[in-house]
Amino acid sequence: MPQRKRYLFVCVNRRPDGTPKGSCAQRGSVELHAALKDALKDRGLAKTEVRACTSSCLDVCWAGPVVAVEPDGYFYGRVTTEDVPAIVEALAADTRVERLVLPSNDFDEKTAGPALPTEGGQP
Ligand code: FES
């Protein structure tokens, strides 16, 4: 397999239920990773252009599910499976989905925007 142009690192870290911080897996990132893999394959990008990988905690849990896009060096945050078509089309077009790109304030829990709910409905 050739080196891909981009690698997506989808955090699939899961903390125990009830942990105040929550985790990306509790907000649907395992399903998100699977959906990205399928969509990249369907779009013909998986073998040559973009590989969707899993990752452990990327330390922006409050903005999860998060996806680090490398080597571009930006993060998507609060991503749901509904965002997958837009992400894949943007990758195909060499652009990005600006509404999902985490701004600098989201990298600090104190200044971050609101979290998505977890599986149990907790933020
Ligand atoms: S649990 Fe996903 S960034 Fe920490």
Coordinates of N, CA, C and O and ligand atoms in Angstrom, one line a residue:
M1 N 0.8 -1.2 0.0 CA 0.0 0.0 0.0 C 0.9 1.3 0.0 O 1.9 1.3 0.7
P2 N 0.5 2.2 -0.8 CA 1.3 3.5 -0.8 C 1.1 4.3 0.4 O 0.1 4.2 1.1
Q3 N 2.0 5.2 0.7 CA 1.8 6.2 1.8 C 0.7 7.1 1.4 O 0.7 7.6 0.2
R4 N -0.3 7.3 2.3 CA -1.4 8.1 1.9 C -1.0 9.6 2.0 O -0.1 9.9 2.7
K5 N -1.8 10.4 1.3 CA -1.6 11.8 1.4 C -2.0 12.4 2.8 O -1.3 13.3 3.3
R6 N -3.0 11.8 3.4 CA -3.5 12.2 4.7 C -3.8 11.0 5.6 O -4.3 10.0 5.1
Y7 N -3.7 11.2 6.9 CA -4.1 10.2 7.9 C -5.1 10.9 8.8 O -4.7 12.0 9.4
L8 N -6.2 10.3 9.1 CA -7.2 10.8 10.0 C -7.0 10.0 11.3 O -7.1 8.7 11.3
F9 N -6.8 10.6 12.4 CA -6.7 9.9 13.7 C -7.9 10.2 14.5 O -8.1 11.3 15.0
V10 N -8.8 9.2 14.6 CA -10.1 9.3 15.3 C -9.9 8.8 16.7 O -9.6 7.6 16.9
C11 N -10.0 9.7 17.7 CA -9.9 9.2 19.1 C -11.0 8.3 19.4 O -12.2 8.6 19.3
V12 N -10.7 7.1 19.9 CA -11.7 6.1 20.3 C -11.5 5.8 21.8 O -11.9 4.7 22.2
N13 N -10.9 6.7 22.5 CA -10.7 6.4 23.9 C -12.0 6.4 24.6 O -12.9 7.2 24.3
R14 N -12.1 5.4 25.5 CA -13.4 5.3 26.3 C -13.0 5.3 27.8 O -12.2 4.5 28.3
R15 N -13.6 6.2 28.5 CA -13.4 6.2 30.0 C -14.6 5.5 30.6 O -15.7 5.4 30.0
P16 N -14.4 5.1 31.9 CA -15.6 4.4 32.6 C -16.8 5.4 32.6 O -16.7 6.6 32.7
D17 N -18.0 4.8 32.5 CA -19.2 5.5 32.6 C -19.2 6.3 33.9 O -18.7 5.8 35.0
G18 N -19.7 7.5 33.8 CA -19.7 8.4 35.0 C -18.5 9.3 35.2 O -18.5 10.2 36.1
T19 N -17.5 9.1 34.4 CA -16.3 9.9 34.5 C -16.7 11.3 34.0 O -17.2 11.4 32.9
P20 N -16.5 12.4 34.9 CA -17.0 13.7 34.5 C -16.5 14.2 33.1 O -17.3 14.8 32.4
K21 N -15.3 13.9 32.8 CA -14.7 14.4 31.6 C -15.3 13.7 30.3 O -15.3 14.3 29.2
G22 N -15.9 12.5 30.5 CA -16.4 11.8 29.3 C -15.3 11.4 28.4 O -14.1 11.5 28.8
S23 N -15.6 10.9 27.3 CA -14.6 10.5 26.3 C -15.2 10.4 24.9 O -16.5 10.4 24.8
C24 N -14.3 10.4 23.9 CA -14.8 10.4 22.6 C -15.7 9.1 22.3 O -16.7 9.3 21.6
A25 N -15.3 8.0 22.8 CA -16.1 6.8 22.5 C -17.5 6.9 23.1 O -18.4 6.4 22.5
Q26 N -17.6 7.6 24.2 CA -18.9 7.7 24.8 C -19.8 8.7 24.0 O -21.0 8.8 24.2
R27 N -19.1 9.4 23.1 CA -19.9 10.4 22.2 C -20.0 9.9 20.8 O -20.2 10.6 19.9
G28 N -19.7 8.6 20.6 CA -19.9 8.0 19.3 C -18.7 7.9 18.3 O -18.9 7.6 17.1
S29 N -17.5 8.0 18.8 CA -16.4 8.0 17.9 C -16.1 6.6 17.3 O -15.5 6.6 16.2
V30 N -16.4 5.5 17.9 CA -16.2 4.2 17.3 C -17.0 4.1 16.1 O -16.5 3.7 15.0
E31 N -18.3 4.5 16.2 CA -19.1 4.5 15.0 C -18.7 5.5 13.9 O -18.7 5.2 12.7
L32 N -18.2 6.6 14.4 CA -17.6 7.6 13.5 C -16.5 7.1 12.7 O -16.4 7.2 11.5
H33 N -15.5 6.4 13.4 CA -14.4 5.8 12.7 C -14.8 4.8 11.6 O -14.3 4.9 10.5
A34 N -15.8 4.0 12.0 CA -16.2 3.0 11.0 C -16.9 3.6 9.8 O -16.7 3.2 8.6
A35 N -17.7 4.7 10.1 CA -18.4 5.4 9.0 C -17.4 6.1 8.1 O -17.5 6.1 6.8
L36 N -16.3 6.7 8.7 CA -15.3 7.3 7.8 C -14.6 6.3 7.0 O -14.3 6.5 5.8
K37 N -14.2 5.2 7.5 CA -13.6 4.1 6.7 C -14.4 3.7 5.6 O -13.9 3.6 4.4
D38 N -15.7 3.4 5.8 CA -16.6 3.0 4.8 C -16.7 4.1 3.7 O -16.7 3.8 2.5
A39 N -16.9 5.3 4.1 CA -17.1 6.4 3.1 C -15.8 6.7 2.3 O -15.9 7.0 1.1
L40 N -14.7 6.6 2.9 CA -13.4 6.8 2.2 C -13.3 5.7 1.1 O -12.8 5.9 0.0
K41 N -13.6 4.5 1.5 CA -13.6 3.3 0.6 C -14.5 3.5 -0.6 O -14.2 3.4 -1.7
D42 N -15.8 3.9 -0.2 CA -16.8 4.1 -1.2 C -16.4 5.2 -2.2 O -16.7 5.2 -3.4
R43 N -15.7 6.2 -1.7 CA -15.3 7.4 -2.5 C -14.0 7.1 -3.3 O -13.6 7.9 -4.1
G44 N -13.4 6.0 -3.1 CA -12.2 5.6 -3.8 C -10.9 6.3 -3.3 O -9.9 6.3 -4.0
L45 N -11.0 6.7 -2.0 CA -9.8 7.4 -1.5 C -9.0 6.6 -0.5 O -7.8 6.9 -0.3
A46 N -9.6 5.5 -0.1 CA -8.9 4.8 1.0 C -7.6 4.2 0.7 O -6.7 4.1 1.5
K47 N -7.4 3.7 -0.5 CA -6.2 3.0 -0.9 C -5.0 3.9 -1.2 O -3.9 3.4 -1.1
T48 N -5.4 5.1 -1.6 CA -4.3 5.9 -2.1 C -4.2 7.3 -1.4 O -3.1 7.9 -1.3
E49 N -5.3 7.8 -1.0 CA -5.3 9.2 -0.5 C -5.4 9.4 1.0 O -4.7 10.3 1.5
V50 N -6.4 8.8 1.6 CA -6.7 9.0 3.0 C -6.9 7.7 3.8 O -7.7 6.9 3.3
R51 N -6.3 7.6 4.9 CA -6.5 6.4 5.8 C -7.1 6.9 7.1 O -6.6 7.8 7.7
A52 N -8.2 6.3 7.5 CA -8.8 6.6 8.8 C -8.3 5.6 9.8 O -8.5 4.4 9.7
C53 N -7.6 6.1 10.8 CA -7.0 5.3 11.9 C -7.6 5.6 13.2 O -8.3 6.7 13.3
T54 N -7.5 4.8 14.1 CA -7.9 5.1 15.5 C -6.8 5.6 16.3 O -5.6 5.4 16.0
S55 N -7.1 6.3 17.3 CA -6.1 6.9 18.2 C -6.6 6.8 19.7 O -7.8 6.7 19.9
S56 N -5.6 6.9 20.6 CA -6.0 7.0 22.0 C -6.3 8.5 22.2 O -6.4 9.3 21.3
C57 N -6.4 8.9 23.5 CA -6.8 10.3 23.8 C -5.9 11.3 23.2 O -4.7 11.3 23.4
L58 N -6.5 12.3 22.5 CA -5.8 13.4 21.9 C -5.8 14.7 22.8 O -5.4 15.8 22.4
D59 N -6.4 14.5 24.0 CA -6.3 15.6 25.0 C -7.2 16.8 24.7 O -6.9 17.9 25.1
V60 N -8.2 16.6 24.0 CA -9.3 17.6 23.8 C -10.6 17.0 24.0 O -11.6 17.2 23.2
C61 N -10.7 16.2 25.0 CA -11.9 15.3 25.3 C -13.2 16.1 25.2 O -14.2 15.6 24.8
W62 N -13.2 17.3 25.8 CA -14.4 18.1 25.9 C -15.0 18.5 24.5 O -16.1 18.9 24.4
A63 N -14.1 18.4 23.5 CA -14.6 18.7 22.1 C -14.8 17.5 21.3 O -14.9 17.6 20.1
G64 N -14.9 16.3 21.9 CA -15.0 15.1 21.2 C -16.4 14.8 20.6 O -17.3 15.5 21.1
P65 N -16.5 13.9 19.7 CA -15.4 13.2 19.1 C -14.5 14.1 18.3 O -14.9 15.0 17.5
V66 N -13.2 13.8 18.4 CA -12.2 14.6 17.7 C -11.4 13.7 16.7 O -11.3 12.5 16.9
V67 N -11.0 14.4 15.6 CA -10.3 13.8 14.5 C -9.1 14.7 14.2 O -9.3 15.8 13.8
A68 N -7.9 14.1 14.3 CA -6.7 14.9 13.9 C -6.4 14.6 12.5 O -6.3 13.4 12.1
V69 N -6.2 15.6 11.7 CA -6.0 15.5 10.3 C -4.5 15.8 10.0 O -4.1 16.9 10.2
E70 N -3.8 14.8 9.7 CA -2.3 14.9 9.4 C -1.9 14.5 8.0 O -2.6 13.6 7.5
P71 N -0.9 15.2 7.4 CA 0.0 16.1 8.0 C -0.5 17.5 8.0 O 0.3 18.4 8.4
D72 N -1.8 17.8 7.7 CA -2.2 19.2 7.7 C -2.2 19.9 9.0 O -2.0 21.1 9.1
G73 N -2.4 19.1 10.1 CA -2.2 19.7 11.4 C -3.4 20.5 12.0 O -3.3 21.4 12.7
Y74 N -4.6 20.1 11.6 CA -5.8 20.6 12.2 C -6.6 19.5 12.8 O -6.4 18.3 12.5
F75 N -7.5 19.9 13.7 CA -8.4 18.9 14.3 C -9.9 19.3 13.9 O -10.3 20.4 13.9
Y76 N -10.7 18.2 13.7 CA -12.1 18.4 13.6 C -12.6 18.0 15.0 O -12.1 17.1 15.7
G77 N -13.7 18.7 15.4 CA -14.2 18.4 16.8 C -15.7 18.4 16.7 O -16.4 18.9 15.8
R78 N -16.3 17.7 17.7 CA -17.7 17.5 17.9 C -18.3 16.9 16.6 O -19.3 17.3 16.0
V79 N -17.6 15.9 16.1 CA -17.9 15.3 14.8 C -18.9 14.2 15.0 O -18.8 13.4 16.0
T80 N -19.9 14.1 14.2 CA -20.9 13.0 14.2 C -20.9 12.3 12.9 O -20.3 12.8 11.9
T81 N -21.6 11.2 12.8 CA -21.6 10.4 11.6 C -22.3 11.2 10.5 O -22.0 11.0 9.3
E82 N -23.1 12.1 10.9 CA -23.8 13.0 9.9 C -22.8 13.9 9.1 O -23.1 14.4 8.0
D83 N -21.7 14.1 9.8 CA -20.7 15.0 9.1 C -19.8 14.3 8.2 O -19.0 14.9 7.4
V84 N -19.8 12.9 8.1 CA -18.9 12.1 7.3 C -19.0 12.5 5.9 O -17.9 12.7 5.2
P85 N -20.1 12.6 5.2 CA -20.1 12.9 3.8 C -19.4 14.3 3.5 O -18.6 14.3 2.5
A86 N -19.6 15.3 4.3 CA -19.0 16.5 4.1 C -17.4 16.4 4.3 O -16.7 17.0 3.5
I87 N -17.0 15.7 5.3 CA -15.6 15.5 5.5 C -14.9 14.8 4.3 O -13.9 15.2 3.8
V88 N -15.6 13.8 3.8 CA -15.0 13.0 2.8 C -14.9 13.8 1.5 O -13.9 13.8 0.7
E89 N -16.0 14.5 1.2 CA -16.0 15.4 0.0 C -14.9 16.5 0.1 O -14.3 16.8 -0.9
A90 N -14.8 17.0 1.3 CA -13.7 18.0 1.4 C -12.3 17.4 1.2 O -11.5 18.0 0.6
L91 N -12.1 16.2 1.7 CA -10.8 15.6 1.5 C -10.6 15.3 0.0 O -9.5 15.5 -0.5
A92 N -11.6 14.9 -0.7 CA -11.5 14.7 -2.1 C -11.2 15.9 -2.9 O -10.5 15.9 -3.9
A93 N -11.7 17.1 -2.4 CA -11.5 18.4 -3.0 C -10.3 19.1 -2.5 O -10.0 20.3 -2.8
D94 N -9.5 18.5 -1.6 CA -8.3 19.1 -1.0 C -8.7 20.4 -0.2 O -8.0 21.4 -0.2
T95 N -9.9 20.3 0.4 CA -10.3 21.4 1.3 C -10.6 20.9 2.7 O -10.4 19.7 2.9
R96 N -11.3 21.7 3.5 CA -11.7 21.2 4.8 C -13.0 21.7 5.2 O -13.5 22.7 4.6
V97 N -13.7 21.1 6.1 CA -15.0 21.6 6.6 C -14.8 22.6 7.7 O -14.6 22.2 8.9
E98 N -14.8 23.8 7.4 CA -14.4 24.9 8.3 C -15.3 24.9 9.6 O -14.8 25.1 10.7
R99 N -16.6 24.6 9.5 CA -17.5 24.6 10.7 C -17.1 23.6 11.7 O -17.4 23.7 12.9
L100 N -16.3 22.5 11.3 CA -15.9 21.5 12.2 C -14.5 21.7 12.7 O -14.0 21.0 13.7
V101 N -13.7 22.6 12.2 CA -12.3 22.8 12.6 C -12.3 23.4 13.9 O -12.9 24.5 14.2
L102 N -11.5 22.8 14.9 CA -11.5 23.4 16.2 C -10.6 24.6 16.2 O -9.5 24.6 15.8
P103 N -11.2 25.7 16.8 CA -10.4 26.9 17.0 C -9.5 26.8 18.2 O -9.7 25.9 19.0
S104 N -8.6 27.7 18.3 CA -7.6 27.6 19.4 C -8.3 27.5 20.8 O -7.8 26.8 21.7
N105 N -9.4 28.2 21.0 CA -10.0 28.2 22.3 C -10.5 26.9 22.7 O -10.6 26.5 23.9
D106 N -10.8 26.0 21.8 CA -11.3 24.7 22.1 C -10.2 23.7 22.6 O -10.5 22.6 23.0
F107 N -8.9 24.2 22.5 CA -7.9 23.3 23.0 C -7.6 23.5 24.5 O -6.8 22.8 25.1
D108 N -8.4 24.4 25.1 CA -8.3 24.6 26.6 C -9.7 24.4 27.1 O -10.7 25.1 26.7
E109 N -9.8 23.5 28.0 CA -11.1 23.1 28.5 C -11.9 24.3 29.1 O -13.1 24.4 29.1
K110 N -11.1 25.3 29.7 CA -11.7 26.4 30.3 C -12.4 27.4 29.3 O -13.3 28.1 29.7
T111 N -11.9 27.4 28.1 CA -12.4 28.3 27.1 C -13.2 27.6 26.0 O -13.6 28.3 25.0
A112 N -13.3 26.3 26.1 CA -13.9 25.5 25.0 C -15.4 25.8 24.9 O -16.0 26.1 25.9
G113 N -15.9 25.5 23.7 CA -17.4 25.5 23.5 C -18.0 24.4 24.2 O -17.3 23.5 24.8
P114 N -19.3 24.3 24.1 CA -20.1 23.2 24.8 C -19.8 21.8 24.2 O -19.5 21.7 23.0
A115 N -19.8 20.8 25.1 CA -19.5 19.4 24.7 C -20.8 18.8 24.2 O -21.9 19.2 24.5
L116 N -20.6 17.8 23.3 CA -21.8 17.0 22.8 C -22.2 16.1 24.0 O -21.3 15.7 24.8
P117 N -23.4 15.7 24.0 CA -23.8 14.7 25.1 C -23.2 13.4 24.9 O -22.8 13.0 23.8
T118 N -23.0 12.6 26.0 CA -22.5 11.3 25.9 C -23.6 10.3 25.6 O -24.8 10.7 25.6
E119 N -23.3 9.0 25.5 CA -24.3 8.0 25.2 C -25.4 8.0 26.3 O -26.6 7.8 25.9
G120 N -25.0 8.3 27.5 CA -26.0 8.3 28.6 C -26.7 9.7 28.7 O -27.5 9.9 29.6
G121 N -26.4 10.6 27.8 CA -27.1 11.9 27.8 C -26.4 12.9 28.6 O -26.8 14.0 28.7
Q122 N -25.3 12.5 29.3 CA -24.5 13.5 30.1 C -23.6 14.3 29.2 O -23.0 13.7 28.2
P123 N -23.3 15.5 29.5 CA -22.4 16.3 28.7 C -20.9 15.8 28.9 O -20.6 15.1 29.8
Ligands
FES1 S1 -11.1 11.0 25.0 FE1 -10.9 11.7 22.9 S2 -9.6 13.4 23.1 FE2 -9.6 12.6 25.1

